[in-house]
Tab-separated table of C-alpha atoms in Angstrom:
chain	number	residue	atom	x	y	z
A	49	MET	CA	77.312	113.125	123.764
A	50	ALA	CA	76.957	112.405	120.081
A	51	LYS	CA	79.534	110.833	117.862
A	52	ILE	CA	80.196	112.824	114.692
A	53	ILE	CA	80.622	110.747	111.558
A	54	VAL	CA	81.714	112.202	108.222
A	55	MET	CA	80.734	110.398	105.041
A	56	THR	CA	83.493	111.384	102.649
A	57	SER	CA	85.288	110.241	99.499
A	58	GLY	CA	87.075	112.996	97.634
A	59	LYS	CA	85.597	111.837	94.355
A	60	GLY	CA	82.018	112.658	93.410
A	61	GLY	CA	79.344	110.180	92.421
A	62	VAL	CA	80.621	107.259	94.464
A	63	GLY	CA	77.618	107.104	96.785
A	64	LYS	CA	78.224	109.450	99.717
A	65	THR	CA	74.669	110.732	99.909
A	66	THR	CA	73.138	107.307	99.294
A	67	SER	CA	75.380	105.933	102.028
A	68	SER	CA	74.622	108.795	104.428
A	69	ALA	CA	70.891	108.230	103.992
A	70	ALA	CA	71.206	104.454	104.302
A	71	PHE	CA	73.609	104.498	107.231
A	72	GLY	CA	71.695	107.162	109.119
A	73	THR	CA	68.457	105.273	108.647
A	74	GLY	CA	70.158	102.061	109.747
A	75	LEU	CA	71.394	103.672	112.972
A	76	ALA	CA	67.945	105.128	113.668
A	77	LEU	CA	66.349	101.713	113.091
A	78	ARG	CA	68.656	100.443	115.833
A	79	GLY	CA	67.123	102.995	118.178
A	80	PHE	CA	69.843	105.646	118.082
A	81	LYS	CA	68.739	109.224	117.699
A	82	THR	CA	70.437	110.176	114.466
A	83	ILE	CA	70.697	113.254	112.311
A	84	VAL	CA	72.049	113.498	108.792
A	85	ILE	CA	73.392	116.906	107.750
A	86	ASP	CA	73.872	117.935	104.139
A	87	PHE	CA	77.161	119.857	103.752
A	88	ASP	CA	76.901	120.195	99.985
A	89	VAL	CA	75.883	123.854	100.013
A	90	GLY	CA	74.463	124.945	96.678
A	91	LEU	CA	73.966	121.378	95.443
A	92	ARG	CA	71.433	120.104	97.938
A	93	ASN	CA	70.462	116.489	97.346
A	94	LEU	CA	70.154	114.663	100.638
A	95	ASP	CA	66.560	115.914	100.901
A	96	LEU	CA	65.679	114.219	97.586
A	97	ILE	CA	67.401	110.966	98.460
A	98	MET	CA	65.602	110.890	101.809
A	99	GLY	CA	62.280	111.952	100.316
A	100	CYS	CA	61.732	115.131	102.315
A	101	GLU	CA	62.369	117.724	99.600
A	102	ARG	CA	58.893	119.216	99.933
A	103	ARG	CA	59.230	119.764	103.642
A	104	VAL	CA	62.316	122.000	103.542
A	105	VAL	CA	61.562	125.459	104.924
A	106	PHE	CA	64.725	126.552	106.701
A	107	ASP	CA	68.166	125.085	106.240
A	108	PHE	CA	71.619	124.612	107.797
A	109	ILE	CA	72.842	127.988	106.516
A	110	ASN	CA	69.808	129.792	107.934
A	111	VAL	CA	70.666	128.281	111.309
A	112	ILE	CA	74.341	129.246	111.013
A	113	ASN	CA	73.331	132.813	110.168
A	114	GLY	CA	70.820	132.962	113.011
A	115	GLU	CA	67.887	133.404	110.607
A	116	ALA	CA	66.147	130.365	112.037
A	117	ASN	CA	66.617	128.170	115.060
A	118	LEU	CA	67.614	124.559	114.866
A	119	ASN	CA	64.172	123.173	115.615
A	120	GLN	CA	62.700	125.081	112.704
A	121	ALA	CA	65.210	123.636	110.282
A	122	LEU	CA	65.273	119.995	111.451
A	123	ILE	CA	63.055	117.650	109.480
A	124	LYS	CA	61.819	114.548	111.256
A	125	ASP	CA	61.610	111.480	109.047
A	126	LYS	CA	58.072	110.198	108.627
A	127	ARG	CA	58.980	106.526	108.300
A	128	VAL	CA	61.633	105.984	110.943
A	129	ASP	CA	61.584	107.193	114.536
A	130	ASN	CA	64.735	108.857	115.811
A	131	LEU	CA	65.764	109.968	112.312
A	132	TYR	CA	66.220	113.628	111.435
A	133	ILE	CA	67.538	115.535	108.444
A	134	LEU	CA	69.166	118.954	108.327
A	135	PRO	CA	69.029	120.076	104.697
A	136	THR	CA	71.392	122.648	103.268
A	137	SER	CA	70.870	125.749	101.200
A	138	GLN	CA	70.340	125.445	97.473
A	139	THR	CA	71.056	129.104	96.734
A	140	ARG	CA	74.110	129.928	98.816
A	141	ASP	CA	77.663	128.744	98.251
A	142	LYS	CA	80.237	126.953	100.351
A	143	ASP	CA	81.610	130.185	101.812
A	144	ALA	CA	78.439	130.364	103.887
A	145	LEU	CA	79.963	127.595	106.014
A	146	THR	CA	82.169	129.008	108.743
A	147	LYS	CA	84.077	126.972	111.261
A	148	ALA	CA	82.486	128.857	114.148
A	149	GLY	CA	78.999	128.553	112.655
A	150	VAL	CA	79.298	124.834	112.004
A	151	GLU	CA	80.737	124.268	115.472
A	152	LYS	CA	77.866	126.109	117.115
A	153	VAL	CA	75.257	123.996	115.304
A	154	LEU	CA	77.114	120.730	115.986
A	155	ASP	CA	77.505	121.594	119.671
A	156	GLU	CA	73.793	122.158	119.942
A	157	LEU	CA	73.007	118.890	118.145
A	158	ARG	CA	75.529	116.968	120.207
A	159	ARG	CA	73.466	117.367	123.343
A	160	ASP	CA	70.372	115.743	121.822
A	161	PHE	CA	71.611	113.137	119.407
A	162	ASP	CA	73.542	109.869	119.517
A	163	TYR	CA	74.959	110.142	116.021
A	164	ILE	CA	75.533	113.086	113.715
A	165	ILE	CA	76.291	112.137	110.117
A	166	CYS	CA	77.923	114.827	107.989
A	167	ASP	CA	77.282	114.158	104.309
A	168	SER	CA	80.328	115.710	102.657
A	169	PRO	CA	80.420	117.266	99.202
A	170	ALA	CA	82.981	115.959	96.722
A	171	GLY	CA	86.376	117.615	96.461
A	172	ILE	CA	88.766	118.822	99.120
A	173	GLU	CA	87.648	122.430	99.262
A	174	LYS	CA	85.804	124.340	101.928
A	175	GLY	CA	82.584	122.301	102.028
A	176	ALA	CA	84.422	119.001	102.309
A	177	LEU	CA	86.890	120.419	104.842
A	178	MET	CA	84.044	121.739	106.998
A	179	ALA	CA	82.260	118.386	106.839
A	180	LEU	CA	85.293	116.488	108.073
A	181	TYR	CA	86.784	119.056	110.454
A	182	PHE	CA	84.793	118.115	113.559
A	183	ALA	CA	84.542	114.383	112.829
A	184	ASP	CA	85.279	111.710	115.413
A	185	CYS	CA	84.976	109.063	112.799
A	186	ALA	CA	85.175	108.969	108.989
A	187	ILE	CA	83.486	106.568	106.633
A	188	VAL	CA	85.421	106.717	103.383
A	189	VAL	CA	83.155	105.739	100.506
A	190	THR	CA	85.135	104.191	97.668
A	191	ASN	CA	84.334	102.506	94.375
A	192	PRO	CA	86.622	99.699	93.179
A	193	GLU	CA	88.010	101.941	90.466
A	194	VAL	CA	91.336	103.761	90.110
A	195	SER	CA	90.258	107.386	90.397
A	196	SER	CA	88.039	106.737	93.385
A	197	VAL	CA	90.760	104.803	95.248
A	198	ARG	CA	93.295	107.537	94.573
A	199	ASP	CA	90.940	110.260	95.807
A	200	SER	CA	90.124	108.227	98.913
A	201	ASP	CA	93.814	108.016	99.680
A	202	ARG	CA	94.043	111.773	99.291
A	203	ILE	CA	91.102	112.376	101.611
A	204	LEU	CA	92.688	110.073	104.214
A	205	GLY	CA	95.712	112.349	104.081
A	206	VAL	CA	93.478	115.383	104.605
A	207	LEU	CA	91.767	113.703	107.577
A	208	ALA	CA	95.140	112.994	109.125
A	209	SER	CA	96.368	116.556	108.758
A	210	ARG	CA	93.491	119.013	108.631
A	211	SER	CA	90.778	117.684	110.931
A	212	ARG	CA	90.231	119.218	114.340
A	213	ARG	CA	91.555	116.074	115.974
A	214	ALA	CA	94.746	116.365	113.940
A	215	GLU	CA	95.169	120.068	114.610
A	216	LEU	CA	94.710	119.641	118.358
A	217	SER	CA	96.814	116.444	118.433
A	218	LEU	CA	93.915	114.454	119.896
A	219	ASP	CA	93.264	110.801	119.093
A	220	PRO	CA	93.106	110.547	115.320
A	221	VAL	CA	89.830	110.358	113.424
A	222	GLU	CA	88.630	106.742	113.334
A	223	GLU	CA	88.676	105.548	109.710
A	224	HIS	CA	86.373	103.032	108.021
A	225	LEU	CA	86.207	101.904	104.429
A	226	LEU	CA	82.856	101.441	102.733
A	227	LEU	CA	83.353	99.885	99.334
A	228	THR	CA	80.334	100.602	97.162
A	229	ARG	CA	79.157	99.534	93.693
A	230	TYR	CA	81.059	96.275	94.009
A	231	ASP	CA	80.368	93.801	91.229
A	232	PRO	CA	81.557	90.302	92.200
A	233	ASP	CA	81.006	88.970	88.666
A	234	ARG	CA	83.347	91.545	87.154
A	235	VAL	CA	85.848	90.951	89.951
A	236	GLU	CA	85.805	87.266	89.102
A	237	LYS	CA	86.529	88.112	85.455
A	238	GLY	CA	89.500	90.245	86.493
A	239	GLU	CA	87.774	93.428	85.354
A	240	MET	CA	87.407	95.058	88.751
A	241	LEU	CA	89.662	95.574	91.764
A	242	ARG	CA	89.001	93.057	94.539
A	243	VAL	CA	88.074	94.049	98.072
A	244	ASP	CA	91.492	92.831	99.188
A	245	ASP	CA	93.257	94.917	96.544
A	246	VAL	CA	91.575	98.081	97.782
A	247	LEU	CA	92.304	97.140	101.406
A	248	ASP	CA	95.960	96.514	100.531
A	249	ILE	CA	96.222	99.959	99.012
A	250	LEU	CA	94.236	102.077	101.457
A	251	ALA	CA	95.099	100.067	104.573
A	252	ILE	CA	92.091	101.025	106.692
A	253	PRO	CA	89.547	98.662	108.263
A	254	LEU	CA	86.668	97.484	106.102
A	255	LEU	CA	83.233	98.477	107.317
A	256	GLY	CA	81.252	96.995	104.484
A	257	VAL	CA	80.986	96.062	100.840
A	258	ILE	CA	77.856	97.289	99.096
A	259	PRO	CA	77.149	95.374	95.904
A	260	GLU	CA	76.210	97.180	92.703
A	261	SER	CA	72.462	96.984	92.849
A	262	GLN	CA	69.478	98.172	90.867
A	263	ALA	CA	67.695	98.705	94.161
A	264	VAL	CA	69.764	101.857	94.798
A	265	LEU	CA	68.338	103.719	91.799
A	266	ARG	CA	64.839	102.436	92.500
A	267	ALA	CA	65.089	103.686	96.080
A	268	SER	CA	66.401	107.107	95.069
A	269	ASN	CA	63.622	107.415	92.475
A	270	VAL	CA	61.064	107.373	95.253
A	271	GLY	CA	63.116	109.125	97.947
A	272	MET	CA	63.529	106.131	100.202
A	273	PRO	CA	66.797	105.191	101.919
A	274	VAL	CA	67.787	101.865	100.391
A	275	VAL	CA	67.908	100.068	103.759
A	276	LEU	CA	64.126	100.312	103.851
A	277	ASP	CA	64.066	97.978	100.836
A	278	GLU	CA	64.758	95.011	103.054
A	279	LYS	CA	64.810	92.518	100.233
A	280	SER	CA	67.562	94.273	98.327
A	281	ASN	CA	71.115	93.051	98.770
A	282	ALA	CA	72.375	96.650	98.932
A	283	GLY	CA	69.948	97.397	101.758
A	284	GLN	CA	71.052	94.306	103.659
A	285	ALA	CA	74.706	95.136	103.068
A	286	TYR	CA	74.176	98.603	104.583
A	287	LEU	CA	72.427	97.107	107.612
A	288	ASP	CA	75.353	94.712	108.035
A	289	ALA	CA	77.736	97.667	107.895
A	290	VAL	CA	75.730	99.460	110.589
A	291	ALA	CA	75.909	96.341	112.776
A	292	ARG	CA	79.687	96.176	112.306
A	293	PHE	CA	79.946	99.860	113.124
A	294	LEU	CA	78.180	99.095	116.390
A	295	GLY	CA	80.774	96.449	117.131
A	296	GLU	CA	78.855	93.321	116.158
A	297	PRO	CA	80.856	90.689	114.305
A	298	VAL	CA	79.025	90.235	111.012
A	299	GLU	CA	80.501	88.321	108.136
A	300	HIS	CA	80.843	90.056	104.787
A	301	ARG	CA	78.227	88.992	102.266
A	302	PHE	CA	77.793	89.800	98.582
A	303	VAL	CA	81.517	89.655	97.824
A	304	LYS	CA	81.357	86.464	95.771
A	305	PRO	CA	79.316	85.958	92.593
A	306	GLU	CA	75.840	84.655	93.252
A	307	LYS	CA	75.266	81.165	92.059
A	308	LYS	CA	72.818	81.433	89.217
A	309	GLY	CA	70.300	78.808	88.263
A	310	ILE	CA	70.291	77.442	84.740
A	311	LEU	CA	67.186	79.407	83.862
A	312	GLN	CA	68.686	82.629	85.170
A	313	ARG	CA	71.854	82.055	83.218
A	314	TRP	CA	69.861	81.472	80.054
A	315	LEU	CA	67.847	84.599	80.538
A	316	GLY	CA	71.002	86.525	81.439
A	317	ARG	CA	69.224	88.220	84.304
A	318	THR	CA	71.064	90.186	86.944
A	319	ALA	CA	69.395	90.557	90.283
B	67	MET	CA	101.874	78.132	67.361
B	68	SER	CA	99.060	79.250	69.533
B	69	ILE	CA	99.119	76.022	71.477
B	70	PHE	CA	102.796	76.642	72.312
B	71	ARG	CA	102.033	80.133	73.375
B	72	PHE	CA	99.266	78.815	75.555
B	73	PHE	CA	101.688	76.601	77.441
B	74	LEU	CA	104.812	78.743	77.393
B	75	SER	CA	103.815	82.309	77.948
B	76	SER	CA	102.936	83.640	81.357
B	77	PRO	CA	99.248	84.312	81.751
B	78	GLN	CA	98.098	87.749	80.632
B	79	LYS	CA	97.607	90.269	83.381
B	80	THR	CA	93.987	91.181	83.938
B	81	THR	CA	92.945	94.817	83.743
B	82	ALA	CA	92.227	94.757	87.485
B	83	GLU	CA	95.824	93.728	88.135
B	84	HIS	CA	97.008	96.626	86.005
B	85	ALA	CA	94.765	98.922	88.022
B	86	LYS	CA	96.223	97.748	91.312
B	87	GLU	CA	99.793	98.080	90.105
B	88	ARG	CA	99.249	101.569	88.722
B	89	LEU	CA	97.565	102.689	91.919
B	90	GLN	CA	100.371	101.344	94.082
B	91	ILE	CA	102.948	103.233	92.072
B	92	VAL	CA	101.132	106.536	91.853
B	93	LEU	CA	100.116	106.486	95.512
B	94	ALA	CA	103.639	105.700	96.666
B	95	HIS	CA	104.725	108.933	94.991
B	96	GLU	CA	101.804	111.000	96.175
B	97	ARG	CA	102.166	109.836	99.764
B	98	ALA	CA	105.834	110.735	99.712
B	99	ASP	CA	104.990	114.197	98.378
B	100	ARG	CA	102.364	114.641	101.040
B	101	SER	CA	104.816	114.047	103.826
B	102	SER	CA	107.455	115.981	101.991
B	103	PRO	CA	108.716	119.063	103.696
B	104	ASP	CA	107.314	122.329	102.553
B	105	TYR	CA	110.437	124.153	103.623
B	106	LEU	CA	112.377	123.781	100.378
B	107	PRO	CA	111.578	127.232	98.933
B	108	LEU	CA	112.478	128.975	102.180
B	109	LEU	CA	115.576	126.840	102.645
B	110	GLN	CA	116.696	127.768	99.170
B	111	LYS	CA	116.207	131.465	99.891
B	112	GLU	CA	118.098	131.397	103.177
B	113	LEU	CA	120.964	129.330	101.808
B	114	LEU	CA	121.293	131.816	99.002
B	115	SER	CA	121.403	134.785	101.305
B	116	VAL	CA	124.162	133.187	103.354
B	117	ILE	CA	126.222	132.292	100.317
B	118	ALA	CA	125.602	135.691	98.755
B	119	LYS	CA	127.298	137.268	101.750
B	120	TYR	CA	130.568	135.739	100.602
B	121	VAL	CA	130.250	135.049	96.898
B	122	GLN	CA	128.383	136.846	94.202
B	123	ILE	CA	126.006	134.375	92.672
B	124	ASP	CA	123.290	134.381	90.099
B	125	GLU	CA	119.994	133.373	91.671
B	126	LYS	CA	118.944	131.627	88.498
B	127	LYS	CA	121.939	129.322	88.653
B	128	VAL	CA	120.816	127.540	91.773
B	129	GLU	CA	119.153	124.178	91.890
B	130	VAL	CA	117.669	122.525	94.952
B	131	LYS	CA	116.563	118.919	94.619
B	132	LEU	CA	115.214	116.378	97.051
B	133	ASP	CA	115.689	112.748	96.045
B	134	ARG	CA	113.958	110.021	97.934
B	135	GLY	CA	115.525	106.600	98.049
B	136	GLY	CA	114.357	103.508	99.888
B	137	ASP	CA	115.460	104.447	103.381
B	138	CYS	CA	117.143	107.787	102.982
B	139	SER	CA	116.551	111.075	101.253
B	140	MET	CA	119.168	113.261	99.688
B	141	LEU	CA	119.037	117.007	99.569
B	142	GLU	CA	121.086	118.254	96.689
B	143	VAL	CA	121.985	121.928	96.358
B	144	ASN	CA	123.734	122.975	93.193
B	145	ILE	CA	125.068	126.487	93.032
B	146	GLU	CA	127.002	127.657	90.058
B	147	LEU	CA	129.751	130.018	91.157
B	148	PRO	CA	130.908	132.576	88.643
B	149	SER	CA	134.362	132.095	87.153
B	150	PRO	CA	137.145	134.256	88.696
B	151	ASP	CA	137.106	136.272	85.490
B	152	ALA	CA	133.433	137.086	85.740
B	153	ARG	CA	133.879	137.848	89.420
B	154	ARG	CA	136.544	140.429	88.698
B	155	LYS	CA	134.379	142.074	86.060
B	156	ALA	CA	131.444	142.203	88.421
B	157	ALA	CA	133.607	143.726	91.124
B	158	ALA	CA	134.916	146.357	88.724
B	159	LYS	CA	131.392	147.163	87.628
B	160	ALA	CA	130.291	147.529	91.220
B	161	ALA	CA	133.235	149.832	91.938
B	162	ASN	CA	132.421	152.047	88.952
B	163	SER	CA	128.773	152.483	89.660
């Protein structure tokens, strides 16, 4: 029976899709059969980030509407075994998502997969509500910045009141914080909220801190989940987060400024 | 002067500290609103209908407020009753019509 994870944030542009791609790939690399579903109907992007945009024939909405079966719509990743993508429609809108339709697809996937990652759209409207409704577990993606933290708090409220688990009074949705675009140098200068500040405010367990990294843009340029760039600190930070998610005690890295050599300081290079 | 200020004044707050403080304040309010009862409009309507059974009141002259303190909340209902004079006039008007 699969575990359903929603990657959510409230605010847009904080790294939900990047994190969904990275986290899903990380779980698949660990041998778990994993699928990442794009819930951002009308603004499809997971396919681009994962580099399978030219292989999309049928999508999530086609499956919901019975125009295609699940196997026709699933895209198997070419680089990583056990990794699948279910793209969404680029032409329809969020009303195409119905609770019954989404449930039917998730139930079918549940039998085959270990993890189902729902990549939520921004906002707290239908698409985002559908993405989080069936979740067993939520990864709240937050930037160390006021509007993102506020929206994360809001989405935590929505998870606690409008998810299926909340409505049926089951165990609450498991919550994890993924702090992305963290810049330890700016934190040190007092220009950015610290990890501890964000934890104080949101009060949910920390899954990982992903440092601001040029590797993320490079990876998205070529449609490669950033964890496959093993040398990048962002990639390593995501793999650490996956390990923690699986219950392994891994210390947090990349939260303190890197010590720079004299030459590096002179050249003013950032890694 | 500046050397005195350096020693005497408390250190300037960083922008990150401002951010944290602002967030704590705004979220305290928003969280309270979130858990706040949604029954106020209905409560107001029902209270009015009960009171209207006995006293003629102007619906616009009613105020329902919920104040949240540290460990208790206060529901304040303010209803302006018409003066006896106005009441008599209203009664006369009702009798005539």
